[in-house]
Amino acid sequence: MNPNELSEQQKIRRASLAELRAMGIDPYPAPLYPVNARSEEIKNSFKDDEPQREVTIAGRIMSRRIMGKASFMQLQDSEGRIQVYVNRDELCPGEDKDLYNIVFKKLLDIGDYVGVTGYVFRTQTGEISVHAKTLTVLSKSLRPLPIVKVKDGVVYDSFDDPELRYRQRYVDLVVNPGIRDIFIKRTKIFNAMRNYFNEHGYMEVETPILQSIPGGASARPFITHHNALDIPLYMRIADELYLKRLIVGGFEGVYEFSKNFRNEGMDRTHNPEFTCMEIYVAYKDYNWMMDFTEKMFERIAMEVNGSTEVTIDGKEISFKAPFRRVTMTEAIKEHTGFDITGKTEEELRDAAKQMGVEIAPSMGKGKIIDEIFGEKCEGAYIQPTFITDYPIEMSPLTKRHRDDPRLTERFELMINGKEVANAYSELNDPIDQYERFVEQMKLSEKGDDEAMIIDHDFIRALEYGMPPTSGMGIGMDRLVMLLTGQSAIQEVLLFPQMRPERS
């Protein structure tokens, strides 16, 4: 950084850095520091009637009160904050008091990392604290943190600008402790789901991110180029076709937490890079998968929040199984009065126009129905609801409905007005699958840049035989939003996609 662009605070901190080095104190010492205790564990385990406990802690200075020979500071570690008491004469028992007078009072700043050894005690005001015997500088902070003040439960000067918070998540995590809890819960959600699958005997696998054909979903891909092979490659939009190849290969249950990439719009519920979980289980159908899914969601809610009830946007959502089930036809008829059964593409297009739903000329029947449902129905399903039995035009990878060949055995799980899960009785007829791919290519020729490309290797795999299978995909980021009460996807991504900063 150009020294002329430094703020006054940054210049002062760099001067302190130089002075520490001149005193022979390394402001960035070797990384090994023998931490053996953390803030919350210390406070939770403290007992007044037990012998004094010696501890070694480390963390970031978040506040200081210097009162002559004695001082207090708040140290923040990965669990929270704890008060540290520093006495000049104990820290510097000899005649030389420079360590205290110069280092602690002058050269240390809020934001610096320090290590402390000492014993745990309770102050006269009742606060459990650490009485420092030694203090070690571990990392000098060269930029001042935003100062967030909390008094009587009210936050002042909060660091709450989304642009800054998402771009500088490292600062957000330091000064807004509640943010860390969201990502702790995110990990718990993933672990709870993984444990649920493992207990049922299903295997976690990995499939390619770079693919020669973007398959498994209707979406616009990111395209790159492989220099050695001199071919275009696509960032994965879904892992479905590879996972089903594994079912062909003889695995009875496989799942993957995958990073997917779709070159589409960004808003409060969409990020171009997102996390999806897909699972495929042989000898099952979509009815089994609905039962399996609602039990899993109920369990995850209990493990993460201790309750099946979650409040988001002021609405209480219950994850208590069973969930309501409504067909796609019933949902559209309920909210628009229009029955899509047996309608031609032109009839659907005219109906959409009368409803005020914007339809592109490139859209076929499936996309038109999807737009009608998205505009007129989706937002009405706040409580977990399975929308089932989608028209065949909407589902090129799904088995035809056993009772009505115009429909497919598919469901989407809607929660708080958004799709969270998508599942099928998987299409395992290679001839039918090929014909569906051909229909998708016709849409592509009409200008639909999200239509699927024929994956001839996947057709070949099906020709070897795939057993009856049910599969499901879950948007993990949206699930985390629901279970943490967040209304924007950026709140549950550590580093959401941002437009580059201007230099």
Short mmCIF file of C-alpha atoms in Angstrom, two decimals:
data_model
loop_
_atom_site.label_atom_id
_atom_site.label_comp_id
_atom_site.label_asym_id
_atom_site.label_seq_id
_atom_site.Cartn_x
_atom_site.Cartn_y
_atom_site.Cartn_z
CA MET A 1 0.00 0.00 0.00
CA ASN A 2 1.17 3.51 -0.83
CA PRO A 3 2.25 5.17 2.49
CA ASN A 4 0.63 8.39 1.28
CA GLU A 5 -2.77 6.65 1.25
CA LEU A 6 -2.60 5.54 4.89
CA SER A 7 -4.99 7.00 7.43
CA GLU A 8 -3.66 8.64 10.57
CA GLN A 9 -4.60 5.57 12.62
CA GLN A 10 -2.76 3.27 10.22
CA LYS A 11 0.36 5.45 10.40
CA ILE A 12 0.29 5.35 14.22
CA ARG A 13 -0.04 1.58 14.24
CA ARG A 14 2.84 1.13 11.84
CA ALA A 15 4.96 3.35 14.06
CA SER A 16 4.03 1.16 17.03
CA LEU A 17 5.03 -1.88 14.99
CA ALA A 18 8.45 -0.39 14.32
CA GLU A 19 8.91 0.53 17.99
CA LEU A 20 8.04 -3.00 19.11
CA ARG A 21 10.68 -4.37 16.79
CA ALA A 22 13.21 -1.80 18.04
CA MET A 23 12.55 -3.08 21.60
CA GLY A 24 13.36 -6.61 20.45
CA ILE A 25 9.72 -7.75 20.53
CA ASP A 26 8.66 -9.76 17.50
CA PRO A 27 5.10 -8.59 16.64
CA TYR A 28 4.58 -11.71 14.50
CA PRO A 29 6.34 -14.53 16.40
CA ALA A 30 6.49 -18.20 15.46
CA PRO A 31 2.96 -19.67 15.30
CA LEU A 32 3.24 -22.20 18.15
CA TYR A 33 1.51 -20.83 21.25
CA PRO A 34 0.36 -23.36 23.90
CA VAL A 35 -3.33 -22.40 24.27
CA ASN A 36 -5.03 -24.80 26.70
CA ALA A 37 -8.32 -23.03 27.50
CA ARG A 38 -10.97 -20.86 25.85
CA SER A 39 -13.33 -18.18 27.09
CA GLU A 40 -16.68 -19.97 27.35
CA GLU A 41 -15.19 -23.17 28.70
CA ILE A 42 -13.36 -21.17 31.40
CA LYS A 43 -16.49 -19.33 32.49
CA ASN A 44 -18.73 -22.41 32.38
CA SER A 45 -16.37 -24.59 34.41
CA PHE A 46 -15.32 -22.02 37.06
CA LYS A 47 -16.19 -22.83 40.69
CA ASP A 48 -15.39 -20.46 43.56
CA ASP A 49 -14.62 -23.25 46.01
CA GLU A 50 -12.01 -24.98 43.82
CA PRO A 51 -8.24 -24.24 43.71
CA GLN A 52 -7.08 -21.53 41.33
CA ARG A 53 -6.78 -22.85 37.79
CA GLU A 54 -3.75 -21.93 35.67
CA VAL A 55 -4.63 -21.25 32.02
CA THR A 56 -3.02 -20.12 28.79
CA ILE A 57 -5.38 -18.23 26.49
CA ALA A 58 -5.04 -16.21 23.29
CA GLY A 59 -7.26 -13.87 21.37
CA ARG A 60 -7.91 -10.41 20.01
CA ILE A 61 -8.05 -7.33 22.26
CA MET A 62 -11.55 -5.86 21.91
CA SER A 63 -11.45 -3.22 24.66
CA ARG A 64 -9.10 -1.85 27.34
CA ARG A 65 -9.44 0.15 30.54
CA ILE A 66 -6.11 1.45 31.89
CA MET A 67 -6.22 2.60 35.52
CA GLY A 68 -2.68 3.39 36.70
CA LYS A 69 -0.98 0.19 37.80
CA ALA A 70 -3.97 -2.00 37.04
CA SER A 71 -5.80 -2.52 33.77
CA PHE A 72 -8.54 -4.63 32.30
CA MET A 73 -9.04 -5.81 28.75
CA GLN A 74 -11.61 -7.93 26.92
CA LEU A 75 -10.03 -10.75 24.96
CA GLN A 76 -12.05 -12.38 22.16
CA ASP A 77 -11.32 -15.94 21.05
CA SER A 78 -13.22 -18.46 18.93
CA GLU A 79 -15.85 -19.03 21.66
CA GLY A 80 -16.52 -15.50 22.89
CA ARG A 81 -14.96 -12.93 25.21
CA ILE A 82 -13.34 -13.03 28.61
CA GLN A 83 -11.95 -10.29 30.83
CA VAL A 84 -8.20 -10.20 31.55
CA TYR A 85 -6.80 -8.35 34.58
CA VAL A 86 -3.28 -6.96 34.21
CA ASN A 87 -1.27 -5.62 37.16
CA ARG A 88 1.88 -3.68 36.29
CA ASP A 89 3.98 -4.90 39.22
CA GLU A 90 3.07 -8.54 38.62
CA LEU A 91 3.68 -8.32 34.89
CA CYS A 92 6.99 -6.52 35.48
CA PRO A 93 8.19 -7.54 38.99
CA GLY A 94 11.60 -5.86 38.61
CA GLU A 95 12.56 -2.22 38.39
CA ASP A 96 12.05 -2.06 34.62
CA LYS A 97 8.39 -1.33 33.96
CA ASP A 98 8.83 -0.70 30.22
CA LEU A 99 6.88 -3.78 29.17
CA TYR A 100 3.80 -2.41 30.89
CA ASN A 101 4.30 1.34 30.43
CA ILE A 102 5.40 1.20 26.80
CA VAL A 103 3.98 -1.97 25.35
CA PHE A 104 0.64 -2.38 27.11
CA LYS A 105 -0.23 1.30 27.56
CA LYS A 106 1.18 2.69 24.31
CA LEU A 107 1.99 0.11 21.67
CA LEU A 108 -0.90 -2.35 21.98
CA ASP A 109 -4.17 -1.49 20.24
CA ILE A 110 -7.69 -2.83 19.98
CA GLY A 111 -7.55 -5.58 17.38
CA ASP A 112 -4.10 -6.91 18.34
CA TYR A 113 -3.72 -10.60 19.11
CA VAL A 114 -2.05 -11.43 22.44
CA GLY A 115 -1.43 -14.52 24.50
CA VAL A 116 -1.91 -14.55 28.27
CA THR A 117 -0.91 -17.02 30.97
CA GLY A 118 -2.41 -16.64 34.43
CA TYR A 119 -5.06 -17.96 36.77
CA VAL A 120 -8.85 -17.74 36.78
CA PHE A 121 -10.62 -15.74 39.48
CA ARG A 122 -13.81 -13.79 40.14
CA THR A 123 -13.58 -10.02 40.50
CA GLN A 124 -15.31 -8.02 43.22
CA THR A 125 -18.04 -7.19 40.70
CA GLY A 126 -18.60 -10.93 40.11
CA GLU A 127 -17.03 -11.24 36.64
CA ILE A 128 -15.00 -14.37 35.95
CA SER A 129 -11.63 -13.20 34.65
CA VAL A 130 -8.04 -14.25 34.00
CA HIS A 131 -5.33 -12.67 36.18
CA ALA A 132 -2.39 -12.22 33.80
CA LYS A 133 1.08 -13.39 34.84
CA THR A 134 2.64 -13.06 31.37
CA LEU A 135 1.54 -11.32 28.20
CA THR A 136 2.86 -12.09 24.70
CA VAL A 137 2.26 -10.10 21.52
CA LEU A 138 1.11 -12.59 18.85
CA SER A 139 0.03 -10.36 15.96
CA LYS A 140 -0.03 -6.59 15.53
CA SER A 141 -3.15 -5.20 13.88
CA LEU A 142 -2.36 -2.44 11.37
CA ARG A 143 -5.96 -1.41 10.66
CA PRO A 144 -8.41 -0.23 13.34
CA LEU A 145 -11.56 -2.30 13.76
CA PRO A 146 -14.98 -0.68 13.54
CA ILE A 147 -15.99 0.13 17.12
CA VAL A 148 -19.34 -1.49 17.90
CA LYS A 149 -20.74 -0.33 21.25
CA VAL A 150 -23.45 -2.21 23.13
CA LYS A 151 -25.22 -0.62 26.08
CA ASP A 152 -28.28 -2.04 27.82
CA GLY A 153 -28.79 -4.39 24.88
CA VAL A 154 -28.74 -1.56 22.32
CA VAL A 155 -26.04 -1.62 19.58
CA TYR A 156 -24.45 1.72 18.65
CA ASP A 157 -22.18 2.47 15.67
CA SER A 158 -22.93 -1.02 14.32
CA PHE A 159 -21.03 -2.48 11.40
CA ASP A 160 -24.14 -3.26 9.37
CA ASP A 161 -23.57 -2.02 5.80
CA PRO A 162 -24.16 -5.21 3.70
CA GLU A 163 -21.68 -4.10 1.05
CA LEU A 164 -18.91 -3.84 3.65
CA ARG A 165 -20.02 -6.87 5.68
CA TYR A 166 -20.08 -9.27 2.72
CA ARG A 167 -16.91 -7.89 1.15
CA GLN A 168 -14.99 -7.82 4.44
CA ARG A 169 -16.48 -10.89 6.12
CA TYR A 170 -13.34 -11.21 8.26
CA VAL A 171 -14.24 -7.90 9.93
CA ASP A 172 -17.93 -8.83 10.14
CA LEU A 173 -17.05 -12.01 12.04
CA VAL A 174 -14.89 -10.10 14.52
CA VAL A 175 -17.23 -7.25 15.43
CA ASN A 176 -20.63 -8.94 14.97
CA PRO A 177 -20.42 -12.11 17.12
CA GLY A 178 -23.89 -13.32 16.10
CA ILE A 179 -22.67 -13.80 12.53
CA ARG A 180 -20.34 -16.57 13.65
CA ASP A 181 -23.33 -18.46 15.08
CA ILE A 182 -24.94 -18.61 11.62
CA PHE A 183 -21.93 -20.43 10.20
CA ILE A 184 -21.63 -22.72 13.19
CA LYS A 185 -25.25 -23.72 12.55
CA ARG A 186 -24.46 -24.16 8.85
CA THR A 187 -21.85 -26.77 9.73
CA LYS A 188 -24.28 -28.46 12.14
CA ILE A 189 -26.90 -28.69 9.36
CA PHE A 190 -24.43 -30.34 6.99
CA ASN A 191 -23.25 -32.73 9.69
CA ALA A 192 -26.81 -33.65 10.72
CA MET A 193 -27.77 -34.43 7.12
CA ARG A 194 -24.56 -36.38 6.49
CA ASN A 195 -25.11 -38.43 9.65
CA TYR A 196 -28.72 -39.16 8.62
CA PHE A 197 -27.58 -40.53 5.25
CA ASN A 198 -24.70 -42.50 6.73
CA GLU A 199 -27.00 -44.13 9.29
CA HIS A 200 -29.12 -45.38 6.39
CA GLY A 201 -26.04 -46.93 4.77
CA TYR A 202 -25.62 -44.47 1.88
CA MET A 203 -22.15 -43.51 0.66
CA GLU A 204 -20.71 -40.04 0.14
CA VAL A 205 -18.91 -39.66 -3.20
CA GLU A 206 -17.29 -36.99 -5.38
CA THR A 207 -18.00 -36.29 -9.05
CA PRO A 208 -16.35 -33.92 -11.58
CA ILE A 209 -16.78 -30.16 -11.34
CA LEU A 210 -15.38 -29.58 -14.85
CA GLN A 211 -17.61 -31.40 -17.34
CA SER A 212 -17.64 -31.76 -21.12
CA ILE A 213 -21.45 -31.51 -21.14
CA PRO A 214 -23.44 -29.46 -18.59
CA GLY A 215 -26.16 -31.86 -17.50
CA GLY A 216 -28.59 -32.73 -14.74
CA ALA A 217 -30.50 -29.45 -14.76
CA SER A 218 -31.81 -26.70 -16.99
CA ALA A 219 -29.45 -23.77 -16.42
CA ARG A 220 -27.00 -21.52 -18.19
CA PRO A 221 -23.45 -22.76 -17.49
CA PHE A 222 -20.10 -21.08 -17.01
CA ILE A 223 -17.74 -22.04 -19.84
CA THR A 224 -13.96 -22.36 -19.67
CA HIS A 225 -11.25 -23.85 -21.91
CA HIS A 226 -8.88 -26.73 -21.26
CA ASN A 227 -5.59 -25.86 -22.95
CA ALA A 228 -4.01 -29.33 -23.00
CA LEU A 229 -7.08 -31.00 -24.51
CA ASP A 230 -8.04 -27.88 -26.50
CA ILE A 231 -11.72 -28.32 -25.66
CA PRO A 232 -14.37 -26.24 -23.94
CA LEU A 233 -15.40 -27.38 -20.47
CA TYR A 234 -18.37 -26.39 -18.37
CA MET A 235 -18.56 -25.72 -14.65
CA ARG A 236 -20.95 -28.19 -13.07
CA ILE A 237 -24.59 -27.08 -12.94
CA ALA A 238 -25.65 -30.32 -11.20
CA ASP A 239 -24.12 -33.69 -10.33
CA GLU A 240 -27.21 -35.76 -11.12
CA LEU A 241 -26.06 -37.62 -14.23
CA TYR A 242 -22.77 -38.72 -12.68
CA LEU A 243 -24.45 -39.95 -9.51
CA LYS A 244 -26.94 -41.97 -11.55
CA ARG A 245 -24.03 -43.51 -13.45
CA LEU A 246 -22.89 -44.83 -10.04
CA ILE A 247 -26.31 -46.42 -9.47
CA VAL A 248 -25.85 -48.12 -12.86
CA GLY A 249 -22.45 -49.26 -11.58
CA GLY A 250 -24.05 -51.07 -8.64
CA PHE A 251 -24.10 -48.67 -5.69
CA GLU A 252 -27.51 -48.73 -3.99
CA GLY A 253 -27.28 -45.31 -2.33
CA VAL A 254 -24.91 -42.40 -3.06
CA TYR A 255 -24.90 -38.73 -2.13
CA GLU A 256 -22.71 -35.69 -2.66
CA PHE A 257 -22.45 -32.17 -1.26
CA SER A 258 -21.42 -30.34 -4.42
CA LYS A 259 -20.42 -26.84 -5.41
CA ASN A 260 -22.53 -25.98 -8.45
CA PHE A 261 -22.24 -22.98 -10.76
CA ARG A 262 -24.97 -21.31 -12.80
CA ASN A 263 -24.35 -18.26 -14.95
CA GLU A 264 -27.59 -16.57 -14.03
CA GLY A 265 -28.92 -13.60 -12.10
CA MET A 266 -28.01 -12.65 -8.54
CA ASP A 267 -30.52 -11.63 -5.90
CA ARG A 268 -31.44 -12.34 -2.26
CA THR A 269 -31.92 -16.05 -2.96
CA HIS A 270 -29.44 -16.69 -5.81
CA ASN A 271 -25.64 -16.75 -5.94
CA PRO A 272 -23.77 -17.96 -9.05
CA GLU A 273 -21.79 -20.40 -6.89
CA PHE A 274 -23.92 -22.42 -4.50
CA THR A 275 -23.94 -25.67 -2.54
CA CYS A 276 -26.30 -28.48 -3.39
CA MET A 277 -26.79 -31.93 -1.91
CA GLU A 278 -27.98 -34.70 -4.21
CA ILE A 279 -28.85 -38.25 -3.15
CA TYR A 280 -29.88 -41.28 -5.24
CA VAL A 281 -31.26 -44.51 -3.78
CA ALA A 282 -31.99 -47.64 -5.80
CA TYR A 283 -35.31 -49.49 -5.57
CA LYS A 284 -37.16 -46.42 -4.21
CA ASP A 285 -39.69 -43.96 -5.67
CA TYR A 286 -40.72 -40.36 -5.05
CA ASN A 287 -43.35 -41.37 -2.48
CA TRP A 288 -40.65 -43.06 -0.38
CA MET A 289 -38.42 -40.01 -0.86
CA MET A 290 -41.13 -37.67 0.50
CA ASP A 291 -41.39 -39.74 3.68
CA PHE A 292 -37.59 -39.90 3.95
CA THR A 293 -37.24 -36.15 3.40
CA GLU A 294 -39.81 -34.88 5.90
CA LYS A 295 -38.34 -37.08 8.64
CA MET A 296 -34.87 -35.79 7.80
CA PHE A 297 -35.94 -32.13 7.93
CA GLU A 298 -37.66 -32.66 11.26
CA ARG A 299 -34.52 -34.25 12.69
CA ILE A 300 -32.19 -31.54 11.37
CA ALA A 301 -34.36 -28.78 12.85
CA MET A 302 -34.30 -30.48 16.23
CA GLU A 303 -30.53 -31.06 16.18
CA VAL A 304 -29.68 -27.52 15.07
CA ASN A 305 -32.28 -25.44 16.91
CA GLY A 306 -33.67 -27.81 19.54
CA SER A 307 -37.14 -27.29 18.11
CA THR A 308 -39.15 -28.03 14.98
CA GLU A 309 -40.40 -24.42 14.98
CA VAL A 310 -38.36 -21.69 13.25
CA THR A 311 -39.23 -18.00 12.88
CA ILE A 312 -38.25 -16.24 9.65
CA ASP A 313 -39.52 -12.90 8.36
CA GLY A 314 -41.89 -12.84 11.31
CA LYS A 315 -43.52 -16.14 10.30
CA GLU A 316 -43.36 -19.31 12.38
CA ILE A 317 -42.53 -22.31 10.23
CA SER A 318 -43.02 -25.84 11.52
CA PHE A 319 -40.75 -28.67 10.39
CA LYS A 320 -42.87 -31.22 12.20
CA ALA A 321 -43.65 -34.15 9.89
CA PRO A 322 -45.78 -34.97 7.94
CA PHE A 323 -45.78 -32.14 5.36
CA ARG A 324 -48.74 -31.20 3.15
CA ARG A 325 -48.82 -32.64 -0.40
CA VAL A 326 -50.41 -30.78 -3.37
CA THR A 327 -50.16 -31.60 -7.09
CA MET A 328 -48.83 -28.98 -9.50
CA THR A 329 -52.18 -28.95 -11.33
CA GLU A 330 -54.09 -28.43 -8.07
CA ALA A 331 -51.69 -25.66 -6.97
CA ILE A 332 -52.10 -23.64 -10.19
CA LYS A 333 -55.87 -24.15 -10.23
CA GLU A 334 -56.13 -23.13 -6.57
CA HIS A 335 -54.26 -19.85 -7.04
CA THR A 336 -55.25 -18.84 -10.60
CA GLY A 337 -58.47 -20.73 -11.37
CA PHE A 338 -56.80 -22.09 -14.54
CA ASP A 339 -56.57 -25.84 -15.21
CA ILE A 340 -53.39 -26.69 -17.14
CA THR A 341 -54.51 -30.26 -17.86
CA GLY A 342 -54.27 -31.09 -21.58
CA LYS A 343 -53.61 -27.49 -22.64
CA THR A 344 -51.54 -26.74 -25.75
CA GLU A 345 -48.53 -24.45 -25.75
CA GLU A 346 -50.56 -21.63 -27.30
CA GLU A 347 -53.36 -22.02 -24.75
CA LEU A 348 -50.80 -21.87 -21.94
CA ARG A 349 -49.13 -18.84 -23.52
CA ASP A 350 -52.46 -17.00 -23.81
CA ALA A 351 -53.37 -17.88 -20.21
CA ALA A 352 -50.03 -16.61 -18.95
CA LYS A 353 -50.53 -13.35 -20.81
CA GLN A 354 -53.98 -12.91 -19.25
CA MET A 355 -52.45 -13.53 -15.81
CA GLY A 356 -49.78 -10.90 -16.43
CA VAL A 357 -46.97 -13.48 -16.42
CA GLU A 358 -44.12 -12.48 -18.73
CA ILE A 359 -43.26 -15.27 -21.23
CA ALA A 360 -40.32 -15.34 -23.66
CA PRO A 361 -40.90 -16.59 -27.24
CA SER A 362 -38.27 -19.33 -26.72
CA MET A 363 -40.21 -20.94 -23.87
CA GLY A 364 -41.93 -24.28 -24.37
CA LYS A 365 -44.85 -25.71 -22.38
CA GLY A 366 -42.69 -26.70 -19.42
CA LYS A 367 -41.10 -23.28 -19.00
CA ILE A 368 -44.46 -21.52 -19.36
CA ILE A 369 -46.05 -23.68 -16.65
CA ASP A 370 -43.01 -23.11 -14.47
CA GLU A 371 -43.32 -19.34 -14.89
CA ILE A 372 -47.03 -19.41 -14.03
CA PHE A 373 -46.37 -21.45 -10.89
CA GLY A 374 -43.42 -19.28 -9.89
CA GLU A 375 -45.31 -16.02 -10.31
CA LYS A 376 -48.73 -16.99 -9.01
CA CYS A 377 -48.33 -19.92 -6.62
CA GLU A 378 -44.86 -20.47 -5.18
CA GLY A 379 -44.90 -17.60 -2.70
CA ALA A 380 -48.10 -18.87 -1.07
CA TYR A 381 -46.48 -22.00 0.37
CA ILE A 382 -44.98 -20.86 3.66
CA GLN A 383 -45.26 -24.10 5.63
CA PRO A 384 -43.31 -27.06 4.20
CA THR A 385 -45.35 -28.39 1.27
CA PHE A 386 -44.58 -31.03 -1.36
CA ILE A 387 -45.72 -29.88 -4.84
CA THR A 388 -46.10 -33.12 -6.80
CA ASP A 389 -46.83 -34.64 -10.21
CA TYR A 390 -45.30 -32.12 -12.61
CA PRO A 391 -46.26 -32.08 -16.33
CA ILE A 392 -43.82 -34.11 -18.41
CA GLU A 393 -42.59 -31.04 -20.32
CA MET A 394 -41.16 -29.64 -17.07
CA SER A 395 -39.14 -32.72 -16.14
CA PRO A 396 -36.87 -34.21 -18.83
CA LEU A 397 -35.10 -36.58 -16.41
CA THR A 398 -38.16 -37.88 -14.55
CA LYS A 399 -40.12 -41.14 -14.87
CA ARG A 400 -43.61 -40.81 -16.30
CA HIS A 401 -46.39 -41.01 -13.73
CA ARG A 402 -47.63 -44.58 -13.33
CA ASP A 403 -51.29 -43.41 -13.50
CA ASP A 404 -51.08 -40.53 -16.03
CA PRO A 405 -48.38 -40.48 -18.76
CA ARG A 406 -48.85 -36.71 -19.21
CA LEU A 407 -47.33 -36.22 -15.75
CA THR A 408 -44.13 -37.23 -14.01
CA GLU A 409 -43.36 -38.64 -10.57
CA ARG A 410 -41.67 -35.52 -9.25
CA PHE A 411 -41.97 -33.28 -6.22
CA GLU A 412 -40.51 -29.99 -5.11
CA LEU A 413 -40.49 -29.05 -1.43
CA MET A 414 -41.61 -25.46 -0.91
CA ILE A 415 -40.84 -23.65 2.34
CA ASN A 416 -41.38 -19.96 3.02
CA GLY A 417 -42.36 -19.42 -0.61
CA LYS A 418 -39.19 -20.92 -2.09
CA GLU A 419 -38.12 -24.25 -3.52
CA VAL A 420 -35.75 -26.04 -1.14
CA ALA A 421 -35.72 -29.61 -2.53
CA ASN A 422 -36.42 -31.23 -5.90
CA ALA A 423 -36.92 -35.00 -6.31
CA TYR A 424 -37.97 -37.63 -8.82
CA SER A 425 -38.72 -41.21 -9.46
CA GLU A 426 -35.78 -41.31 -11.86
CA LEU A 427 -36.26 -42.01 -15.55
CA ASN A 428 -34.41 -45.27 -16.29
CA ASP A 429 -35.83 -46.02 -19.77
CA PRO A 430 -32.95 -45.13 -22.15
CA ILE A 431 -35.21 -44.77 -25.20
CA ASP A 432 -37.63 -42.45 -23.40
CA GLN A 433 -34.65 -40.51 -21.99
CA TYR A 434 -33.15 -40.04 -25.44
CA GLU A 435 -36.45 -38.75 -26.81
CA ARG A 436 -36.70 -36.27 -23.91
CA PHE A 437 -33.18 -35.01 -24.66
CA VAL A 438 -34.18 -34.54 -28.32
CA GLU A 439 -37.14 -32.40 -27.20
CA GLN A 440 -34.77 -30.34 -25.09
CA MET A 441 -32.52 -29.78 -28.12
CA LYS A 442 -35.52 -28.45 -30.04
CA LEU A 443 -36.00 -25.87 -27.29
CA SER A 444 -32.32 -24.97 -27.58
CA GLU A 445 -32.78 -24.37 -31.30
CA LYS A 446 -35.63 -21.98 -30.43
CA GLY A 447 -33.18 -19.95 -28.32
CA ASP A 448 -33.59 -21.48 -24.86
CA ASP A 449 -30.00 -21.29 -23.58
CA GLU A 450 -30.96 -23.31 -20.45
CA ALA A 451 -32.18 -26.37 -22.37
CA MET A 452 -30.27 -29.62 -21.79
CA ILE A 453 -27.70 -31.02 -24.23
CA ILE A 454 -27.90 -34.69 -25.20
CA ASP A 455 -25.47 -36.65 -23.03
CA HIS A 456 -24.79 -39.71 -25.18
CA ASP A 457 -22.58 -41.35 -22.55
CA PHE A 458 -25.39 -41.10 -19.99
CA ILE A 459 -27.78 -42.74 -22.49
CA ARG A 460 -25.19 -45.50 -22.98
CA ALA A 461 -25.02 -45.98 -19.20
CA LEU A 462 -28.82 -46.33 -19.01
CA GLU A 463 -28.71 -48.89 -21.81
CA TYR A 464 -26.67 -51.12 -19.52
CA GLY A 465 -29.59 -50.95 -17.09
CA MET A 466 -30.35 -48.71 -14.09
CA PRO A 467 -32.63 -50.12 -11.37
CA PRO A 468 -35.72 -48.18 -10.24
CA THR A 469 -34.27 -45.21 -8.38
CA SER A 470 -35.38 -42.13 -6.50
CA GLY A 471 -33.20 -39.03 -6.39
CA MET A 472 -33.36 -35.68 -4.65
CA GLY A 473 -31.45 -32.41 -4.66
CA ILE A 474 -31.52 -29.85 -1.84
CA GLY A 475 -30.30 -26.27 -2.07
CA MET A 476 -28.18 -26.22 1.06
CA ASP A 477 -27.82 -22.45 1.19
CA ARG A 478 -31.58 -21.96 1.19
CA LEU A 479 -31.96 -24.63 3.86
CA VAL A 480 -29.43 -22.80 6.03
CA MET A 481 -31.36 -19.56 5.46
CA LEU A 482 -34.52 -21.21 6.75
CA LEU A 483 -32.99 -22.82 9.81
CA THR A 484 -31.09 -19.67 10.84
CA GLY A 485 -33.93 -17.23 10.12
CA GLN A 486 -32.11 -15.33 7.36
CA SER A 487 -33.88 -13.75 4.38
CA ALA A 488 -30.82 -13.21 2.13
CA ILE A 489 -28.52 -15.92 0.77
CA GLN A 490 -25.52 -13.60 1.26
CA GLU A 491 -26.01 -13.92 5.03
CA VAL A 492 -25.28 -17.67 4.95
CA LEU A 493 -22.31 -17.60 2.54
CA LEU A 494 -18.99 -16.73 4.11
CA PHE A 495 -17.83 -15.03 0.91
CA PRO A 496 -20.74 -14.27 -1.44
CA GLN A 497 -19.98 -13.18 -4.99
CA MET A 498 -19.40 -9.41 -5.19
CA ARG A 499 -18.62 -6.99 -7.96
CA PRO A 500 -14.85 -6.22 -7.84
CA GLU A 501 -13.86 -3.13 -5.91
CA ARG A 502 -12.76 -0.16 -7.95
CA SER A 503 -9.08 0.58 -7.48
#
